[in-house]
mmCIF file of C-alpha atoms in Angstrom:
data_model
loop_
_atom_site.group_PDB
_atom_site.id
_atom_site.type_symbol
_atom_site.label_atom_id
_atom_site.label_comp_id
_atom_site.label_asym_id
_atom_site.label_seq_id
_atom_site.Cartn_x
_atom_site.Cartn_y
_atom_site.Cartn_z
ATOM 1 C CA MET A 1 -6.455 -18.644 -53.342
ATOM 2 C CA SER A 2 -4.730 -16.003 -51.281
ATOM 3 C CA ILE A 3 -3.782 -16.475 -47.617
ATOM 4 C CA ALA A 4 -4.870 -13.637 -45.343
ATOM 5 C CA LEU A 5 -2.371 -12.137 -42.942
ATOM 6 C CA VAL A 6 -3.655 -11.352 -39.434
ATOM 7 C CA THR A 7 -2.124 -9.570 -36.466
ATOM 8 C CA ARG A 8 -2.379 -11.223 -33.085
ATOM 9 C CA ARG A 9 -0.886 -10.600 -29.663
ATOM 10 C CA VAL A 10 1.501 -13.359 -28.675
ATOM 11 C CA PHE A 11 3.955 -14.352 -25.987
ATOM 12 C CA LEU A 12 7.483 -15.039 -27.118
ATOM 13 C CA ALA A 13 9.757 -17.140 -24.944
ATOM 14 C CA VAL A 14 13.215 -15.888 -25.873
ATOM 15 C CA ASP A 15 16.339 -16.665 -23.869
ATOM 16 C CA GLY A 16 14.351 -17.319 -20.738
ATOM 17 C CA LYS A 17 12.166 -14.203 -21.059
ATOM 18 C CA LEU A 18 8.488 -14.033 -21.822
ATOM 19 C CA ARG A 19 7.757 -11.050 -24.023
ATOM 20 C CA ILE A 20 4.692 -9.762 -25.795
ATOM 21 C CA LYS A 21 4.512 -8.273 -29.222
ATOM 22 C CA ASN A 22 2.194 -8.104 -32.210
ATOM 23 C CA ALA A 23 3.133 -10.701 -34.771
ATOM 24 C CA ILE A 24 1.903 -11.373 -38.316
ATOM 25 C CA PHE A 25 0.878 -14.940 -39.060
ATOM 26 C CA ARG A 26 -0.483 -16.851 -41.945
ATOM 27 C CA SER A 27 -3.307 -19.276 -41.405
ATOM 28 C CA ARG A 28 -1.362 -21.262 -38.782
ATOM 29 C CA LEU A 29 1.407 -20.766 -36.255
ATOM 30 C CA ILE A 30 4.985 -20.674 -37.412
ATOM 31 C CA SER A 31 7.762 -21.912 -35.139
ATOM 32 C CA ALA A 32 10.957 -19.955 -35.526
ATOM 33 C CA PRO A 33 14.342 -21.348 -34.428
ATOM 34 C CA ARG A 34 15.074 -20.888 -30.703
ATOM 35 C CA ARG A 35 11.618 -19.439 -30.102
ATOM 36 C CA SER A 36 8.353 -20.906 -28.943
ATOM 37 C CA ILE A 37 5.245 -18.950 -29.826
ATOM 38 C CA VAL A 38 1.918 -19.180 -28.047
ATOM 39 C CA ASP A 39 -0.946 -17.598 -29.992
ATOM 40 C CA MET A 40 -3.155 -15.986 -27.317
ATOM 41 C CA SER A 41 -6.123 -15.851 -29.684
ATOM 42 C CA TYR A 42 -6.269 -19.647 -29.515
ATOM 43 C CA SER A 43 -4.639 -20.491 -26.203
ATOM 44 C CA THR A 44 -6.079 -19.444 -22.844
ATOM 45 C CA HIS A 45 -2.905 -19.944 -20.847
ATOM 46 C CA PHE A 46 0.845 -19.997 -21.214
ATOM 47 C CA MET A 47 3.898 -21.304 -19.425
ATOM 48 C CA ASP A 48 5.576 -19.226 -16.769
ATOM 49 C CA PHE A 49 9.334 -18.955 -16.372
ATOM 50 C CA LYS A 50 9.511 -22.019 -14.104
ATOM 51 C CA GLY A 51 7.853 -24.265 -16.637
ATOM 52 C CA SER A 52 4.514 -24.381 -14.829
ATOM 53 C CA SER A 53 1.283 -23.536 -16.566
ATOM 54 C CA ILE A 54 -0.296 -20.241 -15.629
ATOM 55 C CA PRO A 55 -4.033 -20.909 -15.380
ATOM 56 C CA SER A 56 -6.460 -19.460 -17.883
ATOM 57 C CA SER A 57 -8.511 -17.895 -15.083
ATOM 58 C CA MET A 58 -7.830 -16.222 -11.771
ATOM 59 C CA ARG A 59 -9.662 -14.643 -8.863
ATOM 60 C CA LYS A 60 -9.807 -10.974 -7.972
ATOM 61 C CA LEU A 61 -11.828 -8.561 -5.839
ATOM 62 C CA VAL A 62 -14.092 -6.187 -7.732
ATOM 63 C CA VAL A 63 -16.053 -3.205 -6.444
ATOM 64 C CA THR A 64 -19.566 -3.849 -7.742
ATOM 65 C CA LYS A 65 -21.443 -1.330 -5.600
ATOM 66 C CA LEU A 66 -20.350 1.970 -4.041
ATOM 67 C CA SER A 67 -20.491 1.667 -0.270
ATOM 68 C CA PRO A 68 -18.290 2.385 2.785
ATOM 69 C CA ASN A 69 -19.176 -1.164 3.863
ATOM 70 C CA PHE A 70 -16.343 -3.086 2.208
ATOM 71 C CA ARG A 71 -18.072 -6.458 2.423
ATOM 72 C CA GLU A 72 -21.167 -4.999 0.779
ATOM 73 C CA ALA A 73 -19.259 -3.137 -1.935
ATOM 74 C CA VAL A 74 -16.808 -5.803 -3.054
ATOM 75 C CA SER A 75 -17.211 -9.288 -4.513
ATOM 76 C CA LEU A 76 -14.773 -12.091 -5.295
ATOM 77 C CA GLN A 77 -14.902 -12.959 -8.994
ATOM 78 C CA THR A 78 -13.262 -15.415 -11.375
ATOM 79 C CA VAL A 79 -11.954 -13.792 -14.568
ATOM 80 C CA PRO A 80 -9.405 -14.539 -17.319
ATOM 81 C CA VAL A 81 -5.766 -13.901 -16.468
ATOM 82 C CA PRO A 82 -4.991 -10.524 -18.097
ATOM 83 C CA THR A 83 -2.488 -10.024 -20.888
ATOM 84 C CA PRO A 84 0.186 -7.338 -20.349
ATOM 85 C CA GLY A 85 0.622 -4.650 -22.967
ATOM 86 C CA ASP A 86 3.882 -3.578 -24.514
ATOM 87 C CA GLY A 87 5.110 -1.560 -21.522
ATOM 88 C CA ASP A 88 3.499 -3.712 -18.835
ATOM 89 C CA LEU A 89 4.437 -6.491 -16.443
ATOM 90 C CA LEU A 90 2.190 -9.395 -15.479
ATOM 91 C CA ILE A 91 2.817 -9.968 -11.787
ATOM 92 C CA ARG A 92 1.872 -13.042 -9.808
ATOM 93 C CA ASN A 93 0.980 -11.454 -6.479
ATOM 94 C CA ARG A 94 2.508 -13.006 -3.400
ATOM 95 C CA PHE A 95 1.369 -10.429 -0.825
ATOM 96 C CA VAL A 96 -1.078 -7.525 -0.934
ATOM 97 C CA GLY A 97 -1.360 -4.640 1.508
ATOM 98 C CA ILE A 98 -4.448 -3.526 3.431
ATOM 99 C CA ASN A 99 -5.062 0.200 3.819
ATOM 100 C CA ALA A 100 -7.676 2.225 5.662
ATOM 101 C CA SER A 101 -8.400 4.004 2.392
ATOM 102 C CA ASP A 102 -9.518 0.744 0.736
ATOM 103 C CA ILE A 103 -12.938 1.707 2.075
ATOM 104 C CA ASN A 104 -12.740 5.220 0.629
ATOM 105 C CA PHE A 105 -11.970 3.627 -2.728
ATOM 106 C CA SER A 106 -14.856 1.152 -2.529
ATOM 107 C CA ALA A 107 -17.145 4.048 -1.592
ATOM 108 C CA GLY A 108 -16.137 5.908 -4.771
ATOM 109 C CA ARG A 109 -14.666 8.892 -2.958
ATOM 110 C CA TYR A 110 -11.344 9.186 -4.779
ATOM 111 C CA ASP A 111 -12.773 9.616 -8.244
ATOM 112 C CA PRO A 112 -16.573 10.054 -8.308
ATOM 113 C CA SER A 113 -16.543 9.824 -12.101
ATOM 114 C CA VAL A 114 -15.490 6.157 -11.957
ATOM 115 C CA LYS A 115 -18.474 3.847 -11.710
ATOM 116 C CA PRO A 116 -18.577 0.162 -10.736
ATOM 117 C CA PRO A 117 -17.390 -2.340 -11.559
ATOM 118 C CA PHE A 118 -13.723 -1.566 -10.888
ATOM 119 C CA ASP A 119 -10.853 -3.469 -9.308
ATOM 120 C CA ALA A 120 -9.944 -3.141 -5.628
ATOM 121 C CA GLY A 121 -6.590 -2.988 -3.853
ATOM 122 C CA PHE A 122 -3.710 -0.497 -3.943
ATOM 123 C CA GLU A 123 -0.432 -2.370 -3.503
ATOM 124 C CA GLY A 124 1.209 -5.717 -4.005
ATOM 125 C CA ILE A 125 4.468 -7.580 -4.274
ATOM 126 C CA GLY A 126 5.242 -10.604 -6.409
ATOM 127 C CA GLU A 127 7.192 -12.074 -9.273
ATOM 128 C CA VAL A 128 7.084 -11.061 -12.919
ATOM 129 C CA VAL A 129 5.728 -13.962 -14.981
ATOM 130 C CA ALA A 130 5.358 -12.161 -18.327
ATOM 131 C CA LEU A 131 6.167 -8.746 -19.777
ATOM 132 C CA GLY A 132 5.716 -6.617 -22.834
ATOM 133 C CA LEU A 133 8.503 -6.281 -25.352
ATOM 134 C CA SER A 134 9.508 -2.714 -24.422
ATOM 135 C CA ALA A 135 9.251 -3.520 -20.713
ATOM 136 C CA SER A 136 11.906 -6.207 -21.158
ATOM 137 C CA ALA A 137 14.534 -3.491 -21.644
ATOM 138 C CA ASN A 138 14.635 -2.924 -17.876
ATOM 139 C CA HIS A 139 12.858 -5.949 -16.394
ATOM 140 C CA THR A 140 13.107 -9.719 -16.584
ATOM 141 C CA VAL A 141 10.785 -12.632 -15.959
ATOM 142 C CA GLY A 142 11.362 -14.000 -12.467
ATOM 143 C CA GLU A 143 12.234 -10.570 -11.084
ATOM 144 C CA VAL A 144 10.493 -9.610 -7.842
ATOM 145 C CA VAL A 145 8.793 -6.221 -7.825
ATOM 146 C CA ALA A 146 6.526 -4.227 -5.549
ATOM 147 C CA TYR A 147 4.021 -1.796 -6.937
ATOM 148 C CA MET A 148 1.403 0.784 -6.091
ATOM 149 C CA GLY A 149 -1.650 0.798 -8.345
ATOM 150 C CA ASP A 150 -5.305 -0.170 -8.650
ATOM 151 C CA GLY A 151 -6.305 -3.822 -8.865
ATOM 152 C CA ALA A 152 -3.843 -5.334 -6.401
ATOM 153 C CA PHE A 153 -6.452 -7.591 -4.770
ATOM 154 C CA ALA A 154 -5.986 -10.270 -7.408
ATOM 155 C CA GLU A 155 -3.935 -13.390 -8.018
ATOM 156 C CA TYR A 156 -2.346 -11.758 -11.079
ATOM 157 C CA THR A 157 -2.139 -8.054 -11.853
ATOM 158 C CA VAL A 158 -0.967 -6.174 -14.948
ATOM 159 C CA VAL A 159 1.048 -3.122 -13.922
ATOM 160 C CA PRO A 160 2.882 -0.566 -16.068
ATOM 161 C CA ALA A 161 6.592 -1.310 -15.644
ATOM 162 C CA LYS A 162 7.295 2.329 -14.746
ATOM 163 C CA LYS A 163 5.077 1.979 -11.661
ATOM 164 C CA THR A 164 6.989 -0.946 -10.181
ATOM 165 C CA VAL A 165 9.969 -1.035 -7.820
ATOM 166 C CA PRO A 166 12.433 -3.955 -7.961
ATOM 167 C CA VAL A 167 12.983 -5.439 -4.495
ATOM 168 C CA PRO A 168 15.457 -8.045 -3.237
ATOM 169 C CA SER A 169 12.834 -10.719 -2.504
ATOM 170 C CA ALA A 170 9.115 -11.298 -2.120
ATOM 171 C CA LYS A 171 9.048 -10.509 1.573
ATOM 172 C CA PRO A 172 6.012 -8.648 2.937
ATOM 173 C CA GLU A 173 8.340 -6.273 4.786
ATOM 174 C CA PHE A 174 9.244 -4.601 1.500
ATOM 175 C CA LEU A 175 5.555 -4.130 0.699
ATOM 176 C CA THR A 176 5.130 -1.978 3.806
ATOM 177 C CA LEU A 177 7.226 0.752 2.174
ATOM 178 C CA MET A 178 5.091 1.270 -0.925
ATOM 179 C CA LEU A 179 2.285 3.324 0.615
ATOM 180 C CA SER A 180 2.799 3.403 4.363
ATOM 181 C CA GLY A 181 6.533 4.013 4.462
ATOM 182 C CA ALA A 182 6.479 6.460 1.553
ATOM 183 C CA THR A 183 3.627 8.456 3.098
ATOM 184 C CA ALA A 184 5.510 8.898 6.371
ATOM 185 C CA TYR A 185 8.880 9.562 4.749
ATOM 186 C CA ILE A 186 7.764 12.151 2.205
ATOM 187 C CA SER A 187 5.180 13.944 4.353
ATOM 188 C CA LEU A 188 7.577 14.475 7.253
ATOM 189 C CA LYS A 189 10.365 15.519 4.912
ATOM 190 C CA LYS A 190 8.366 17.938 2.764
ATOM 191 C CA LEU A 191 5.796 19.229 5.236
ATOM 192 C CA GLY A 192 7.149 18.409 8.685
ATOM 193 C CA ALA A 193 10.493 20.198 8.294
ATOM 194 C CA LEU A 194 11.711 18.381 11.402
ATOM 195 C CA SER A 195 14.409 19.904 13.586
ATOM 196 C CA GLU A 196 16.399 18.296 16.369
ATOM 197 C CA GLY A 197 14.656 18.394 19.732
ATOM 198 C CA GLU A 198 11.170 19.098 18.411
ATOM 199 C CA LYS A 199 8.157 17.340 19.921
ATOM 200 C CA VAL A 200 6.476 15.097 17.330
ATOM 201 C CA PHE A 201 3.062 13.610 18.069
ATOM 202 C CA VAL A 202 2.010 10.543 16.026
ATOM 203 C CA THR A 203 -1.549 9.225 16.167
ATOM 204 C CA ALA A 204 -2.210 5.515 15.546
ATOM 205 C CA ALA A 205 1.540 5.195 16.017
ATOM 206 C CA ALA A 206 1.655 1.378 16.046
ATOM 207 C CA GLY A 207 -0.177 1.078 12.717
ATOM 208 C CA GLY A 208 1.091 0.578 9.203
ATOM 209 C CA THR A 209 2.144 4.165 8.549
ATOM 210 C CA GLY A 210 2.485 5.339 12.154
ATOM 211 C CA GLN A 211 5.383 2.942 12.792
ATOM 212 C CA PHE A 212 7.393 4.698 10.088
ATOM 213 C CA ALA A 213 6.492 8.200 11.253
ATOM 214 C CA VAL A 214 7.847 7.294 14.689
ATOM 215 C CA GLN A 215 11.126 5.988 13.267
ATOM 216 C CA PHE A 216 11.737 8.829 10.811
ATOM 217 C CA ALA A 217 10.997 11.440 13.477
ATOM 218 C CA LYS A 218 13.368 9.701 15.863
ATOM 219 C CA ARG A 219 16.096 9.596 13.210
ATOM 220 C CA ALA A 220 15.686 13.370 12.927
ATOM 221 C CA LYS A 221 16.546 13.494 16.666
ATOM 222 C CA CYS A 222 13.077 14.550 17.707
ATOM 223 C CA HIS A 223 11.190 13.638 20.876
ATOM 224 C CA VAL A 224 8.382 11.324 19.765
ATOM 225 C CA ILE A 225 4.996 10.823 21.407
ATOM 226 C CA GLY A 226 2.706 8.134 19.992
ATOM 227 C CA THR A 227 -0.851 7.024 20.692
ATOM 228 C CA CYS A 228 -1.901 3.373 20.801
ATOM 229 C CA SER A 229 -4.630 1.145 22.236
ATOM 230 C CA SER A 230 -2.817 -1.512 24.272
ATOM 231 C CA ASP A 231 0.200 -2.126 26.460
ATOM 232 C CA GLU A 232 1.489 -4.565 23.833
ATOM 233 C CA LYS A 233 1.464 -1.780 21.237
ATOM 234 C CA ALA A 234 3.100 0.584 23.715
ATOM 235 C CA GLY A 235 5.901 -1.928 24.129
ATOM 236 C CA PHE A 236 6.327 -2.147 20.364
ATOM 237 C CA LEU A 237 6.485 1.645 20.114
ATOM 238 C CA LYS A 238 9.218 1.793 22.733
ATOM 239 C CA SER A 239 11.173 -0.828 20.797
ATOM 240 C CA ILE A 240 11.232 1.399 17.681
ATOM 241 C CA GLY A 241 12.249 4.546 19.548
ATOM 242 C CA CYS A 242 9.030 6.194 20.716
ATOM 243 C CA ASP A 243 9.878 8.269 23.788
ATOM 244 C CA ARG A 244 6.354 8.476 25.222
ATOM 245 C CA PRO A 245 3.744 5.927 24.130
ATOM 246 C CA ILE A 246 0.250 6.835 25.319
ATOM 247 C CA ASN A 247 -2.208 3.976 25.700
ATOM 248 C CA TYR A 248 -5.474 5.862 25.345
ATOM 249 C CA LYS A 249 -7.354 2.923 26.876
ATOM 250 C CA THR A 250 -5.663 3.553 30.210
ATOM 251 C CA GLU A 251 -4.517 7.190 29.971
ATOM 252 C CA ASP A 252 -6.182 10.471 29.023
ATOM 253 C CA ILE A 253 -4.263 11.778 26.000
ATOM 254 C CA GLN A 254 -5.232 15.387 26.548
ATOM 255 C CA GLU A 255 -4.223 15.294 30.190
ATOM 256 C CA VAL A 256 -0.864 13.667 29.391
ATOM 257 C CA LEU A 257 -0.079 16.304 26.757
ATOM 258 C CA ARG A 258 -1.175 19.172 29.011
ATOM 259 C CA LYS A 259 0.946 18.036 31.951
ATOM 260 C CA GLU A 260 4.022 16.617 30.231
ATOM 261 C CA TYR A 261 4.215 18.931 27.199
ATOM 262 C CA PRO A 262 2.979 22.327 28.399
ATOM 263 C CA LYS A 263 4.702 24.164 25.528
ATOM 264 C CA GLY A 264 2.791 22.152 22.969
ATOM 265 C CA LEU A 265 3.535 19.936 19.991
ATOM 266 C CA ASP A 266 5.816 21.101 17.191
ATOM 267 C CA VAL A 267 4.669 18.535 14.628
ATOM 268 C CA VAL A 268 1.562 16.341 14.559
ATOM 269 C CA TYR A 269 1.260 13.352 12.223
ATOM 270 C CA GLU A 270 -2.490 12.803 12.225
ATOM 271 C CA SER A 271 -4.529 9.982 10.689
ATOM 272 C CA ILE A 272 -7.586 9.690 12.947
ATOM 273 C CA GLY A 273 -9.653 12.850 12.478
ATOM 274 C CA GLY A 274 -12.705 13.819 14.535
ATOM 275 C CA GLU A 275 -11.983 14.409 18.224
ATOM 276 C CA MET A 276 -8.313 13.507 17.800
ATOM 277 C CA PHE A 277 -7.890 16.275 15.237
ATOM 278 C CA ASP A 278 -9.521 18.788 17.604
ATOM 279 C CA LEU A 279 -7.265 17.675 20.463
ATOM 280 C CA ALA A 280 -4.141 17.964 18.317
ATOM 281 C CA VAL A 281 -5.031 21.463 17.098
ATOM 282 C CA ASN A 282 -5.518 22.623 20.675
ATOM 283 C CA ARG A 283 -2.141 21.232 21.760
ATOM 284 C CA MET A 284 -0.043 22.666 18.906
ATOM 285 C CA ALA A 285 2.969 24.783 19.820
ATOM 286 C CA THR A 286 3.855 28.169 18.397
ATOM 287 C CA LYS A 287 4.760 27.629 14.710
ATOM 288 C CA GLY A 288 3.441 24.069 15.000
ATOM 289 C CA ARG A 289 2.659 21.977 11.908
ATOM 290 C CA LEU A 290 -0.206 19.514 11.806
ATOM 291 C CA ILE A 291 -0.006 17.066 8.899
ATOM 292 C CA VAL A 292 -3.269 15.346 7.963
ATOM 293 C CA ILE A 293 -2.571 12.024 6.227
ATOM 294 C CA GLY A 294 -6.033 10.583 6.840
ATOM 295 C CA PHE A 295 -9.142 10.656 9.029
ATOM 296 C CA ILE A 296 -9.984 7.004 9.551
ATOM 297 C CA SER A 297 -12.570 7.708 12.260
ATOM 298 C CA GLY A 298 -15.016 8.749 9.552
ATOM 299 C CA TYR A 299 -14.209 6.414 6.661
ATOM 300 C CA GLN A 300 -17.000 3.953 7.482
ATOM 301 C CA THR A 301 -19.669 6.670 7.648
ATOM 302 C CA ALA A 302 -21.895 7.700 4.750
ATOM 303 C CA THR A 303 -19.913 10.908 4.163
ATOM 304 C CA GLY A 304 -16.471 9.533 5.005
ATOM 305 C CA ILE A 305 -15.935 12.341 7.490
ATOM 306 C CA LYS A 306 -16.459 12.611 11.237
ATOM 307 C CA PRO A 307 -17.259 16.261 12.100
ATOM 308 C CA VAL A 308 -14.640 18.389 13.844
ATOM 309 C CA ARG A 309 -15.076 21.631 15.758
ATOM 310 C CA THR A 310 -13.342 24.036 13.380
ATOM 311 C CA GLY A 311 -15.287 27.200 14.096
ATOM 312 C CA THR A 312 -12.342 28.844 15.827
ATOM 313 C CA LEU A 313 -9.614 27.158 13.771
ATOM 314 C CA PRO A 314 -8.526 30.355 11.939
ATOM 315 C CA ALA A 315 -8.073 32.157 15.254
ATOM 316 C CA LYS A 316 -6.164 29.262 16.802
ATOM 317 C CA LEU A 317 -3.771 29.055 13.860
ATOM 318 C CA LEU A 318 -3.251 32.812 13.801
ATOM 319 C CA GLN A 319 -2.557 33.027 17.515
ATOM 320 C CA LYS A 320 0.187 30.410 17.238
ATOM 321 C CA SER A 321 1.414 31.062 13.690
ATOM 322 C CA ALA A 322 0.565 27.371 13.267
ATOM 323 C CA SER A 323 -0.486 25.500 10.152
ATOM 324 C CA VAL A 324 -2.604 22.526 9.097
ATOM 325 C CA LEU A 325 -1.275 20.711 6.026
ATOM 326 C CA GLY A 326 -2.865 17.931 4.014
ATOM 327 C CA PHE A 327 -0.808 15.152 2.446
ATOM 328 C CA PHE A 328 -1.977 12.804 -0.338
ATOM 329 C CA LEU A 329 0.783 10.585 -1.726
ATOM 330 C CA PRO A 330 -0.268 10.754 -5.422
ATOM 331 C CA HIS A 331 0.472 14.493 -5.345
ATOM 332 C CA TYR A 332 4.112 13.816 -4.396
ATOM 333 C CA LEU A 333 5.120 11.138 -6.871
ATOM 334 C CA SER A 334 8.095 13.247 -7.977
ATOM 335 C CA GLU A 335 9.601 12.399 -4.558
ATOM 336 C CA TYR A 336 8.619 8.745 -4.620
ATOM 337 C CA LYS A 337 11.569 7.107 -6.381
ATOM 338 C CA ALA A 338 14.175 8.757 -4.135
ATOM 339 C CA ALA A 339 12.154 7.912 -1.034
ATOM 340 C CA MET A 340 11.874 4.234 -1.983
ATOM 341 C CA LYS A 341 15.571 4.025 -2.787
ATOM 342 C CA HIS A 342 16.508 5.452 0.599
ATOM 343 C CA MET A 343 14.083 3.258 2.535
ATOM 344 C CA LEU A 344 15.189 0.086 0.759
ATOM 345 C CA GLU A 345 18.793 0.921 1.599
ATOM 346 C CA MET A 346 17.797 1.405 5.228
ATOM 347 C CA CYS A 347 16.009 -1.967 5.241
ATOM 348 C CA GLU A 348 19.029 -3.731 3.772
ATOM 349 C CA LYS A 349 21.221 -2.214 6.500
ATOM 350 C CA GLY A 350 18.775 -3.159 9.264
ATOM 351 C CA GLU A 351 18.126 0.495 10.070
ATOM 352 C CA LEU A 352 14.364 0.404 9.588
ATOM 353 C CA VAL A 353 11.793 -1.802 11.276
ATOM 354 C CA CYS A 354 9.021 -2.840 8.874
ATOM 355 C CA GLU A 355 6.525 -4.537 11.156
ATOM 356 C CA VAL A 356 4.044 -6.797 9.372
ATOM 357 C CA ASP A 357 0.788 -8.166 10.769
ATOM 358 C CA LEU A 358 -0.312 -11.260 8.827
ATOM 359 C CA GLY A 359 -3.158 -11.981 11.215
ATOM 360 C CA GLU A 360 -1.561 -15.004 12.854
ATOM 361 C CA MET A 361 -2.881 -13.930 16.258
ATOM 362 C CA THR A 362 -6.490 -13.572 15.106
ATOM 363 C CA PRO A 363 -9.003 -16.268 16.122
ATOM 364 C CA GLU A 364 -9.334 -17.413 12.497
ATOM 365 C CA GLY A 365 -5.588 -17.403 11.915
ATOM 366 C CA LYS A 366 -3.370 -15.987 9.206
ATOM 367 C CA PHE A 367 -4.744 -13.808 6.403
ATOM 368 C CA PHE A 368 -4.349 -16.292 3.577
ATOM 369 C CA GLY A 369 -6.074 -15.980 0.219
ATOM 370 C CA LEU A 370 -8.192 -13.247 -1.346
ATOM 371 C CA GLU A 371 -11.253 -14.234 0.669
ATOM 372 C CA SER A 372 -9.386 -13.186 3.818
ATOM 373 C CA VAL A 373 -9.051 -9.582 2.563
ATOM 374 C CA PHE A 374 -12.538 -8.929 3.945
ATOM 375 C CA ARG A 375 -11.488 -10.150 7.369
ATOM 376 C CA ALA A 376 -8.261 -8.159 7.192
ATOM 377 C CA VAL A 377 -10.156 -4.926 6.469
ATOM 378 C CA ASP A 378 -12.421 -5.607 9.464
ATOM 379 C CA TYR A 379 -9.344 -6.292 11.583
ATOM 380 C CA LEU A 380 -7.815 -2.947 10.619
ATOM 381 C CA TYR A 381 -10.933 -1.051 11.664
ATOM 382 C CA LEU A 382 -11.018 -2.878 14.985
ATOM 383 C CA GLY A 383 -7.588 -1.359 15.647
ATOM 384 C CA LYS A 384 -6.029 -4.670 16.634
ATOM 385 C CA ASN A 385 -3.023 -4.664 14.310
ATOM 386 C CA ILE A 386 0.579 -3.919 15.122
ATOM 387 C CA GLY A 387 2.315 -2.735 11.979
ATOM 388 C CA LYS A 388 1.107 -3.107 8.404
ATOM 389 C CA ILE A 389 -1.676 -5.601 7.691
ATOM 390 C CA VAL A 390 -0.706 -7.869 4.811
ATOM 391 C CA VAL A 391 -2.544 -10.758 3.134
ATOM 392 C CA GLU A 392 -0.652 -13.665 1.572
ATOM 393 C CA ILE A 393 -1.880 -14.837 -1.835
ATOM 394 C CA PRO A 394 -1.309 -18.584 -2.335
ATOM 395 C CA HIS A 395 -0.556 -20.184 -5.707
ATOM 396 C CA PRO A 396 -0.332 -23.817 -6.735
ATOM 397 C CA VAL A 397 2.955 -22.990 -8.488
ATOM 398 C CA SER A 398 5.897 -23.596 -6.174
ATOM 399 C CA SER A 399 8.323 -20.731 -5.759
ATOM 400 C CA LYS A 400 12.024 -20.704 -5.033
ATOM 401 C CA LEU A 401 11.996 -17.068 -3.927
#
């Protein structure tokens, strides 16, 4: 009687690394010297690098219905822990980032061809607990990485190794750079063309990406004006170099710009849209550049857009030789690696403030666990945050990081 040979995906624990490969077995497992083999076709979990069992199931947020109402569109589900492919890393998420565009994603606006269900969340940071065989050439189990990619709102996420960035530790401050920091850094560098002494206007300046736009513009020796919604935020903006915070709850933005900056704004970093976009266009200087990185005022509407008065926009741009430029980070990934390298170096030297808002000051307390992602998204749209909103993902496995 012949014995059939079958191919199964397995984890190999070799010299402290968990690797995945296809292996050929006979009718039962074979233990090779100095290797332990876990056959994933029979076992629903495996041991992580600290000797603790990774559970067979996990929780994640899944978009089950297209809607700009995040709570209506997304559900918390229990699913099997995924298995990384040959070039992938399995990451145990420690922190995940909240973005205004999470709602655009749940509404199906980024890729209308993708239908529910699909995973939610854009960015995370955590430790590698398993990896594919080819991924082990440049990564190790236990390494801490940050990443940008779909499916971050989960306890464990499989990410292609090439899309991850090694970071010194699992601190939420490093997570702020992945989308928010990179958006500000690359957009101002490539589209802003900042020059010393220019007037740079940043909307939502105390938010996740605005905080970086303020700092990068100031490092370019520009005069920075930033909008915010409270005196506390105005104080934060001053602490990171903003020359003129404008609390729009107590001051009229248009009046401040008209009186204090009669020659106009050289560069506008705009994320609000609607009336704010109209105001910024009207206050642009000759040869001014307005960079659109978002339009959050309309994200929760059915269309995702709040109307602007653009009927005379061509004439206004022509009269000032001004320009309006759109920026979407996925279109500038060729600049991403260099940007991250520079920002991480700045962080290590203490040259960059990466403000994180973990929700500790909210009535319900810290954003802790995937269920709090819903509350964190609501918090962002209330405009209460200072810095980047981040949710901590707890695990029963203790960590020494």
